[in-house]
């Protein structure tokens, strides 16, 4: 397969200034996929300079023309869907059926949504005192740095770049070192559809080097970050030098509550999707199952049967439902939580190890893992970020709200019930940026995505996202006013 392996700076694919290379591996068997140019500080500086140079013309381009480029990009992504899905699947381990059905279409849909929005983002006129006109422009911020993780790399190109570009900003995006390939393919398509040089720059590199430089760069006016809460803190510190705006989409520990009146078959299927899709490597994964004690056994019986039947295999096989985790280091980290669970008195009900079979030996595979644990246990408090779900029972609504809200996070959570009033009441009580009722992990380009507390601030997608990529400029005009007589002589 033909991979793009160079940095995308100023509209050209270029080598890294000091020739560094990142080896990117196929998590199915840890074979080498490609050596990708590794951006370091000098490359980040070049990318920021290219973006700064492109900014005046890009911000002044008719918004409809910026939008048209994003719409063309969405079309190009759709017409290259097979190729993009394959690259994503090889680099990340996402099952190809998910990459084709979710990752790539969602990427196109998000670019299309923001393409359509580019010329609908309007300022306003404020009804101020007589004699004055006051209007508010929504202006782009300038050069924005965007740093994304490895769990949904192609989708994050659109979540991050879509609103920023539509609003007239120029972008330097750093993909995760583990999964740079699909973003570079998107860069190829951006060049093909005619984005002006420098408007977008894509610079794979390591977090502590390239990411750090981008976060502290004086020429960058906003940093948008998706990743772990620990790195989020470093980003905030690095941003202080020039007081950048910061948007943080961080970790989560989603509570998924099953009440005793839930439609159990639907809740079982939805809860399996909530935690096992993408091998559980999702910030919004429903990784804490909270079961009403009256239905706990029945639910678990069905849930364990379903989890045991998930087809694990090579991600490029269309029959595969669960692929490998994205790296060996991460697999070991996920498995280490089995010992942590046992040490604290937890019980592994399913999985807790790699699947058996020669085809899994060299890959980063983990079986669907279900662990009975108590709310204060580490496995119920810390983000495991794998196909790893904890199970806890509860007696009543008050108790479950207390458990659900008792983590440092607040990203997404869900609940399953047939009681309409309870559904809305509990949704309001959950400390969380998103709540799903009788479904889980829904996302749409129009719906704000993000969290509260340790899950960060700011939103991807929707009007919130594009507004966050602008500053309000208030302009006052004296149209017919007798100014008050201060200092009039
Ligand atoms: P990570 O924080 O280790 O890395 C994320 C990105 O930050 C990578 O590109 C990395 O290179 C970069 N980075 C690392 N150290 C840096 C530094 N010092 N300065 C600047 N950049 C640095 O996270 P990860 O392990 O790649 O991703 C998993 C995490 O992402 C999980 O916690 C998950 O919940 C979170 N996540 C959140 C959302 C959301 O929308 N809230 C979505 C997906 C993933």
Coordinates of C-alpha atoms and ligand atoms in Angstrom, one line a residue:
X1 CA 0.0 0.0 0.0
X2 CA 1.1 3.5 -0.9
X3 CA 1.5 5.7 2.2
X4 CA 2.3 9.4 2.4
X5 CA 5.2 9.6 4.8
X6 CA 6.4 13.2 4.6
X7 CA 5.5 16.3 6.6
X8 CA 2.9 18.6 5.0
X9 CA 4.1 22.2 5.3
X10 CA 3.3 25.2 3.1
X11 CA 1.4 23.0 0.6
X12 CA 4.4 20.7 0.0
X13 CA 5.3 17.2 1.3
X14 CA 8.8 17.7 2.8
X15 CA 11.4 15.8 4.9
X16 CA 11.9 16.7 8.5
X17 CA 14.6 19.3 9.0
X18 CA 16.9 17.0 10.9
X19 CA 15.9 13.8 9.2
X20 CA 14.1 12.1 12.1
X21 CA 11.8 9.1 11.3
X22 CA 9.0 7.5 13.2
X23 CA 8.4 3.9 12.5
X24 CA 4.7 3.2 12.4
X25 CA 3.5 -0.4 13.0
X26 CA 0.6 -2.6 12.1
X27 CA -0.9 -3.5 15.5
X28 CA -2.2 -6.8 14.1
X29 CA 1.3 -8.3 14.0
X30 CA 3.6 -5.4 14.8
X31 CA 5.1 -5.5 11.4
X32 CA 6.5 -2.2 10.0
X33 CA 4.1 -0.2 7.9
X34 CA 6.2 2.9 7.1
X35 CA 8.8 5.3 8.3
X36 CA 7.2 8.7 8.7
X37 CA 9.1 12.0 8.9
X38 CA 9.3 13.1 12.5
X39 CA 8.7 16.8 13.1
X40 CA 10.8 18.5 15.7
X41 CA 10.9 22.1 16.9
X42 CA 12.4 23.5 13.7
X43 CA 9.7 21.8 11.6
X44 CA 7.0 23.1 13.9
X45 CA 8.5 26.6 13.5
X46 CA 8.4 26.2 9.7
X47 CA 4.8 25.0 9.8
X48 CA 3.7 27.9 12.1
X49 CA 5.5 30.4 9.7
X50 CA 3.7 28.9 6.7
X51 CA 0.4 29.1 8.5
X52 CA 1.1 32.7 9.5
X53 CA 1.9 33.6 5.9
X54 CA -1.3 32.1 4.6
X55 CA -3.5 33.6 7.2
X56 CA -4.2 37.1 5.8
X57 CA -5.5 35.8 2.5
X58 CA -7.4 32.9 4.0
X59 CA -9.2 35.1 6.5
X60 CA -10.2 37.6 3.8
X61 CA -11.3 34.9 1.3
X62 CA -15.1 35.0 0.9
X63 CA -16.5 32.6 3.5
X64 CA -18.5 30.8 0.9
X65 CA -15.2 30.0 -1.0
X66 CA -13.6 28.6 2.2
X67 CA -16.8 26.5 2.6
X68 CA -16.6 25.3 -0.9
X69 CA -13.1 23.9 -0.4
X70 CA -14.3 22.0 2.7
X71 CA -17.3 20.7 0.7
X72 CA -15.0 19.5 -2.0
X73 CA -12.8 17.8 0.6
X74 CA -15.8 16.0 2.0
X75 CA -16.6 14.7 -1.6
X76 CA -12.9 13.7 -2.1
X77 CA -12.9 11.8 1.2
X78 CA -16.0 9.9 0.1
X79 CA -14.6 9.0 -3.3
X80 CA -11.4 7.7 -1.6
X81 CA -13.3 6.0 1.2
X82 CA -11.9 2.5 0.6
X83 CA -8.3 3.6 0.5
X84 CA -8.7 5.8 3.6
X85 CA -10.5 3.1 5.6
X86 CA -7.8 0.7 4.7
X87 CA -5.0 3.0 5.9
X88 CA -6.9 3.7 9.1
X89 CA -7.5 0.1 9.7
X90 CA -3.9 -0.9 9.1
X91 CA -2.4 1.9 11.3
X92 CA -4.9 1.8 14.2
X93 CA -6.3 -1.7 14.3
X94 CA -9.9 -0.5 13.8
X95 CA -11.9 -3.2 12.1
X96 CA -12.3 -2.3 8.5
X97 CA -16.1 -2.6 8.7
X98 CA -16.1 0.2 11.4
X99 CA -13.6 2.3 9.4
X100 CA -15.9 2.1 6.4
X101 CA -19.2 2.5 8.2
X102 CA -18.2 5.1 10.9
X103 CA -14.8 6.7 10.8
X104 CA -14.6 7.7 7.1
X105 CA -18.3 8.7 6.6
X106 CA -18.2 10.7 9.9
X107 CA -15.0 12.5 8.7
X108 CA -16.7 13.5 5.4
X109 CA -19.9 14.5 7.2
X110 CA -18.0 16.7 9.6
X111 CA -16.0 18.5 6.9
X112 CA -19.3 18.9 5.0
X113 CA -21.2 20.3 8.0
X114 CA -18.5 23.0 8.6
X115 CA -18.2 23.6 4.9
X116 CA -21.9 24.5 4.9
X117 CA -21.5 26.6 8.0
X118 CA -18.6 28.8 6.8
X119 CA -20.9 31.5 5.3
X120 CA -23.6 31.2 7.9
X121 CA -21.5 32.3 10.9
X122 CA -22.7 35.9 11.3
X123 CA -21.9 38.7 13.7
X124 CA -24.7 40.7 15.3
X125 CA -26.0 44.2 15.9
X126 CA -26.5 45.2 19.5
X127 CA -29.5 47.4 20.4
X128 CA -27.4 50.1 22.3
X129 CA -28.3 53.7 23.2
X130 CA -29.7 56.1 20.6
X131 CA -27.2 57.8 18.3
X132 CA -24.8 54.8 18.1
X133 CA -24.5 51.7 16.0
X134 CA -22.7 48.8 17.7
X135 CA -22.0 45.7 15.8
X136 CA -20.0 42.6 16.6
X137 CA -17.8 40.8 14.1
X138 CA -16.8 37.2 14.7
X139 CA -13.2 37.2 13.6
X140 CA -10.8 34.2 13.2
X141 CA -8.2 33.9 15.9
X142 CA -5.2 33.3 13.7
X143 CA -2.9 30.3 13.6
X144 CA -4.2 27.5 15.7
X145 CA -2.3 24.4 16.9
X146 CA -4.2 21.1 17.1
X147 CA -2.9 18.0 18.8
X148 CA -4.8 14.8 18.6
X149 CA -4.5 11.2 19.9
X150 CA -4.3 7.9 18.2
X151 CA -7.7 6.4 18.8
X152 CA -9.7 8.1 16.0
X153 CA -7.1 9.8 13.9
X154 CA -8.9 10.4 10.6
X155 CA -12.1 11.5 12.4
X156 CA -10.2 14.0 14.5
X157 CA -8.8 15.7 11.4
X158 CA -12.3 16.8 10.7
X159 CA -13.5 17.5 14.2
X160 CA -10.5 19.8 14.7
X161 CA -9.8 21.3 11.3
X162 CA -13.4 21.6 10.1
X163 CA -14.6 24.4 12.5
X164 CA -11.2 26.1 12.6
X165 CA -10.9 26.4 8.8
X166 CA -14.5 27.4 8.2
X167 CA -14.0 30.3 10.6
X168 CA -11.0 31.5 8.7
X169 CA -8.1 30.2 10.9
X170 CA -5.0 28.5 9.6
X171 CA -4.0 25.2 11.1
X172 CA -0.9 23.3 12.3
X173 CA -2.1 19.8 13.3
X174 CA 0.0 17.3 15.0
X175 CA -1.3 13.7 14.8
X176 CA -0.3 11.1 17.3
X177 CA 3.1 9.5 16.8
X178 CA 1.5 6.1 16.7
X179 CA -1.0 6.8 13.9
X180 CA 0.1 9.5 11.5
X181 CA -0.9 7.9 8.2
X182 CA -4.6 8.7 7.6
X183 CA -4.0 12.5 8.4
X184 CA -1.3 12.6 5.8
X185 CA -3.7 11.1 3.3
X186 CA -6.2 13.8 4.2
X187 CA -3.4 16.3 3.5
X188 CA -3.0 14.8 0.0
X189 CA -6.7 15.3 -0.7
X190 CA -6.6 18.9 0.7
X191 CA -3.8 19.7 -1.7
X192 CA -5.7 18.0 -4.5
X193 CA -9.0 20.0 -4.0
X194 CA -7.1 23.3 -3.9
X195 CA -6.5 24.5 -0.3
X196 CA -4.0 27.3 -0.6
X197 CA -0.5 26.5 0.6
X198 CA 0.1 26.9 4.3
X199 CA -3.6 27.1 5.3
X200 CA -3.2 23.5 6.7
X201 CA 0.0 22.0 7.9
X202 CA 0.3 18.4 9.2
X203 CA 3.3 17.5 11.2
X204 CA 3.5 14.1 12.9
X205 CA 5.9 14.0 15.8
X206 CA 6.4 13.0 19.4
X207 CA 4.3 14.8 22.1
X208 CA 7.2 15.9 24.3
X209 CA 9.0 17.4 21.3
X210 CA 6.7 18.5 18.5
X211 CA 3.5 18.7 20.7
X212 CA 5.3 20.7 23.4
X213 CA 6.8 23.2 20.8
X214 CA 3.3 23.7 19.3
X215 CA 1.7 24.2 22.6
X216 CA 4.2 26.9 23.7
X217 CA 4.8 28.5 20.3
X218 CA 4.4 32.3 20.4
X219 CA 3.0 32.4 16.9
X220 CA 0.1 30.1 17.8
X221 CA -3.0 31.9 19.2
X222 CA -5.1 28.9 20.2
X223 CA -4.3 25.3 21.0
X224 CA -7.0 22.6 20.7
X225 CA -6.1 19.4 22.3
X226 CA -7.7 15.9 22.5
X227 CA -5.9 13.4 24.6
X228 CA -5.3 12.4 28.2
X229 CA -6.0 14.5 31.2
X230 CA -2.4 14.4 32.3
X231 CA -1.2 15.8 29.0
X232 CA -4.0 18.3 29.0
X233 CA -2.4 19.8 32.2
X234 CA 1.0 20.1 30.4
X235 CA -0.7 21.8 27.5
X236 CA -2.2 24.4 29.8
X237 CA 1.2 25.1 31.3
X238 CA 2.9 25.4 27.9
X239 CA 0.2 27.7 26.6
X240 CA 0.8 30.3 29.4
X241 CA 3.7 32.1 27.6
X242 CA 1.6 34.0 25.1
X243 CA -1.8 33.3 26.9
X244 CA -3.2 31.1 24.1
X245 CA -6.7 30.1 24.1
X246 CA -7.0 26.5 25.1
X247 CA -9.6 23.9 24.3
X248 CA -9.3 20.5 26.0
X249 CA -11.1 17.2 25.2
X250 CA -9.7 14.8 27.8
X251 CA -10.3 11.5 29.3
X252 CA -13.5 10.0 30.6
X253 CA -15.0 7.2 32.7
X254 CA -18.5 6.9 31.4
X255 CA -21.2 5.6 33.7
X256 CA -23.8 3.4 31.9
X257 CA -26.8 2.9 34.1
X258 CA -29.3 0.1 33.6
X259 CA -32.5 0.6 35.5
X260 CA -34.8 -2.3 36.4
X261 CA -37.4 -1.3 33.8
X262 CA -35.0 -1.1 30.9
X263 CA -35.5 -3.0 27.6
X264 CA -32.9 -5.5 28.5
X265 CA -32.0 -6.9 25.0
X266 CA -31.6 -3.3 23.7
X267 CA -29.6 -2.3 26.8
X268 CA -27.3 -5.4 26.5
X269 CA -26.6 -4.7 22.8
X270 CA -26.1 -0.9 23.4
X271 CA -23.9 -1.4 26.4
X272 CA -21.6 -3.8 24.4
X273 CA -21.3 -1.2 21.7
X274 CA -20.7 1.4 24.4
X275 CA -17.5 -0.3 25.6
X276 CA -16.3 -2.7 23.0
X277 CA -16.5 -0.6 19.9
X278 CA -13.0 0.4 18.8
X279 CA -11.7 -2.0 21.4
X280 CA -12.8 0.3 24.1
X281 CA -10.3 3.0 23.0
X282 CA -12.8 5.8 23.2
X283 CA -12.9 8.7 25.6
X284 CA -16.7 8.3 25.8
X285 CA -16.7 4.5 26.3
X286 CA -19.4 3.3 28.7
X287 CA -16.7 1.7 30.9
X288 CA -18.7 1.6 34.2
X289 CA -21.8 -0.6 34.0
X290 CA -24.1 0.3 36.9
X291 CA -26.8 -2.4 37.2
X292 CA -30.0 -2.2 39.2
X293 CA -29.8 -5.2 41.6
X294 CA -33.1 -6.6 40.5
X295 CA -32.0 -7.1 36.9
X296 CA -28.2 -7.5 37.4
X297 CA -28.0 -11.2 37.0
X298 CA -30.2 -11.4 34.0
X299 CA -28.4 -8.5 32.4
X300 CA -25.0 -9.9 33.1
X301 CA -26.0 -13.3 31.7
X302 CA -26.9 -11.8 28.3
X303 CA -24.1 -9.3 28.3
X304 CA -21.4 -11.9 29.0
X305 CA -22.8 -14.2 26.3
X306 CA -22.8 -11.3 23.8
X307 CA -19.3 -10.2 24.8
X308 CA -18.0 -13.8 24.5
X309 CA -19.4 -14.0 20.9
X310 CA -17.6 -10.9 19.6
X311 CA -15.5 -11.9 16.6
X312 CA -11.9 -10.9 17.3
X313 CA -9.5 -10.9 14.3
X314 CA -7.3 -9.2 11.7
X315 CA -8.9 -5.8 11.3
X316 CA -8.7 -5.8 7.6
X317 CA -11.0 -8.9 7.5
X318 CA -14.5 -7.6 6.9
X319 CA -15.9 -10.2 9.3
X320 CA -13.9 -8.9 12.2
X321 CA -15.8 -7.1 15.0
X322 CA -12.9 -6.4 17.3
X323 CA -9.3 -5.8 16.3
X324 CA -6.1 -5.3 18.3
X325 CA -5.4 -2.3 20.5
X326 CA -3.3 0.3 18.8
X327 CA 0.0 -0.5 20.5
X328 CA 1.8 -3.2 22.5
X329 CA 2.6 -0.7 25.3
X330 CA -1.1 0.2 25.5
X331 CA -2.1 -3.5 25.5
X332 CA 0.2 -4.1 28.4
X333 CA -1.2 -1.1 30.3
X334 CA -4.8 -2.4 29.8
X335 CA -3.9 -5.9 30.9
X336 CA -2.1 -4.5 34.0
X337 CA -5.5 -3.3 35.2
X338 CA -6.6 -7.0 35.7
X339 CA -4.0 -7.4 38.4
X340 CA -5.0 -4.1 39.9
X341 CA -8.6 -5.2 40.0
X342 CA -7.8 -8.6 41.6
X343 CA -5.5 -6.9 44.2
X344 CA -8.4 -4.7 45.3
X345 CA -10.8 -7.7 45.6
X346 CA -12.4 -7.4 42.1
X347 CA -13.5 -10.5 40.2
X348 CA -12.7 -11.0 36.5
X349 CA -15.9 -12.3 35.0
X350 CA -14.7 -12.5 31.4
X351 CA -11.4 -12.1 29.5
X352 CA -8.5 -10.4 31.3
X353 CA -6.0 -11.8 28.8
X354 CA -5.1 -12.0 25.2
X355 CA -7.2 -14.3 23.0
X356 CA -5.7 -17.7 22.4
X357 CA -4.5 -18.6 18.9
X358 CA -1.4 -18.3 16.7
X359 CA -3.0 -15.5 14.7
X360 CA -3.0 -13.3 17.9
X361 CA 0.4 -14.0 19.2
X362 CA 2.3 -11.0 17.7
X363 CA -0.6 -8.5 17.8
X364 CA -1.9 -6.2 20.5
X365 CA -5.0 -8.2 21.2
X366 CA -7.1 -8.2 24.4
X367 CA -10.3 -10.2 25.0
X368 CA -13.5 -8.4 26.0
X369 CA -13.0 -8.0 29.7
X370 CA -15.7 -7.7 32.4
X371 CA -14.7 -7.1 36.0
X372 CA -16.9 -7.0 39.0
X373 CA -15.7 -4.1 41.2
X374 CA -16.7 -1.5 43.8
X375 CA -17.2 2.2 42.9
X376 CA -14.1 3.4 44.8
X377 CA -11.7 0.8 43.2
X378 CA -9.1 2.1 40.9
X379 CA -10.6 0.2 38.0
X380 CA -13.8 2.2 38.5
X381 CA -12.0 5.5 38.9
X382 CA -9.1 5.4 36.4
X383 CA -9.5 5.4 32.6
X384 CA -8.4 2.0 31.3
X385 CA -9.1 2.9 27.6
X386 CA -9.6 -0.7 26.5
X387 CA -12.2 -3.4 26.1
X388 CA -12.5 -3.4 29.8
X389 CA -15.8 -2.7 31.7
X390 CA -16.5 -2.7 35.4
X391 CA -19.8 -3.9 36.8
X392 CA -21.3 -2.6 40.0
X393 CA -24.9 -2.9 41.3
X394 CA -27.1 -0.3 42.9
X395 CA -30.4 -0.2 44.9
X396 CA -32.0 3.1 43.9
X397 CA -31.8 6.3 41.8
X398 CA -30.1 8.4 44.4
X399 CA -27.4 5.9 45.0
X400 CA -26.7 5.4 41.3
X401 CA -26.5 9.2 40.7
X402 CA -24.0 9.4 43.5
X403 CA -21.9 6.6 42.1
X404 CA -22.1 7.9 38.5
X405 CA -20.9 11.3 39.5
X406 CA -18.1 10.1 41.8
X407 CA -15.1 10.3 39.5
X408 CA -12.8 13.2 38.5
X409 CA -14.2 13.0 34.9
X410 CA -17.4 14.3 33.3
X411 CA -17.5 13.5 29.6
X412 CA -20.3 11.1 28.6
X413 CA -22.7 8.7 30.3
X414 CA -25.8 6.8 29.5
X415 CA -28.9 5.4 31.1
X416 CA -31.5 2.8 30.0
X417 CA -35.1 3.0 31.3
X418 CA -38.7 3.0 30.1
X419 CA -39.7 5.7 32.6
X420 CA -39.7 9.0 30.7
X421 CA -39.6 11.3 33.7
X422 CA -36.8 9.3 35.3
X423 CA -34.8 9.4 32.1
X424 CA -34.8 13.2 31.9
X425 CA -34.4 13.6 35.7
X426 CA -31.3 11.4 35.9
X427 CA -29.8 12.9 32.7
X428 CA -30.0 16.3 34.3
X429 CA -28.4 15.0 37.5
X430 CA -25.4 13.5 35.7
X431 CA -22.3 15.7 35.8
X432 CA -21.3 15.1 32.2
X433 CA -20.9 16.9 28.9
X434 CA -23.1 14.4 27.1
X435 CA -25.8 11.9 28.2
X436 CA -27.4 9.2 26.0
X437 CA -30.8 7.9 26.9
X438 CA -31.6 4.4 25.7
X439 CA -28.7 4.6 23.3
X440 CA -24.9 5.2 23.7
X441 CA -22.0 7.0 22.0
X442 CA -24.1 8.9 19.5
X443 CA -22.2 11.8 17.9
X444 CA -23.2 14.2 15.1
X445 CA -21.3 17.1 13.6
X446 CA -24.1 19.4 14.8
X447 CA -24.1 18.3 18.4
X448 CA -21.5 19.8 20.8
X449 CA -19.0 17.2 22.0
X450 CA -16.9 17.6 25.1
X451 CA -16.8 17.4 28.8
X452 CA -16.7 19.1 32.2
X453 CA -14.3 18.7 35.2
X454 CA -11.3 16.5 34.5
X455 CA -12.7 15.8 31.0
X456 CA -11.8 19.3 29.9
X457 CA -13.5 22.4 28.5
X458 CA -14.6 23.7 25.1
X459 CA -16.5 21.7 22.6
X460 CA -15.8 20.0 19.3
X461 CA -18.5 20.2 16.7
X462 CA -21.7 22.2 16.5
X463 CA -22.0 26.0 16.8
X464 CA -20.0 25.9 20.0
X465 CA -17.0 24.6 18.1
X466 CA -16.9 27.2 15.4
X467 CA -17.7 30.0 17.8
X468 CA -14.7 28.9 19.9
X469 CA -12.5 29.5 16.8
X470 CA -13.5 33.1 16.7
X471 CA -13.1 36.3 18.8
X472 CA -15.9 38.8 19.1
X473 CA -14.9 42.3 17.9
X474 CA -17.2 45.0 19.1
X475 CA -17.3 48.1 16.8
X476 CA -19.0 51.4 17.9
X477 CA -20.1 54.0 15.3
X478 CA -21.4 57.5 16.2
X479 CA -24.3 57.8 13.8
X480 CA -26.1 60.8 15.3
X481 CA -25.1 61.3 18.9
X482 CA -24.4 64.4 21.0
X483 CA -21.5 63.2 23.0
X484 CA -21.8 63.9 26.7
X485 CA -19.9 67.0 27.7
X486 CA -16.9 65.4 29.4
X487 CA -13.9 67.6 28.8
X488 CA -15.8 69.7 26.2
X489 CA -14.3 73.2 26.3
Ligands
LIG1 P1 -1.9 11.5 25.1 O1 -2.3 12.6 26.0 O2 -0.8 10.7 25.5 O3 -1.5 12.0 23.6 C1 -2.4 12.8 22.9 C2 -1.6 13.7 22.0 O4 -0.8 14.6 22.7 C3 -0.6 12.9 21.1 O5 -0.6 13.5 19.8 C4 0.7 13.1 21.8 O6 1.8 13.1 20.9 C5 0.5 14.5 22.3 N1 1.4 14.8 23.5 C6 1.9 14.0 24.4 N2 2.6 14.7 25.3 C7 2.6 16.0 25.0 C8 3.1 17.2 25.5 N3 3.9 17.2 26.6 N4 2.9 18.3 24.9 C9 2.1 18.4 23.8 N5 1.5 17.3 23.2 C10 1.8 16.1 23.8 O7 -3.2 10.7 24.9 P2 -3.3 9.3 24.1 O8 -2.9 8.2 25.0 O9 -2.7 9.4 22.8 O10 -4.9 9.3 23.9 C11 -5.8 8.7 24.7 C12 -6.4 9.8 25.6 O11 -7.2 10.7 24.8 C13 -7.4 9.2 26.6 O12 -7.3 9.8 27.8 C14 -8.8 9.6 25.9 O13 -9.8 9.6 26.8 C15 -8.5 10.9 25.4 N6 -9.5 11.2 24.3 C16 -10.4 12.2 24.6 C17 -11.3 12.6 23.7 C18 -12.4 13.6 24.0 O14 -13.0 14.1 23.0 N7 -12.6 14.0 25.2 C19 -11.4 11.9 22.5 C20 -10.5 10.9 22.2 C21 -9.5 10.6 23.2

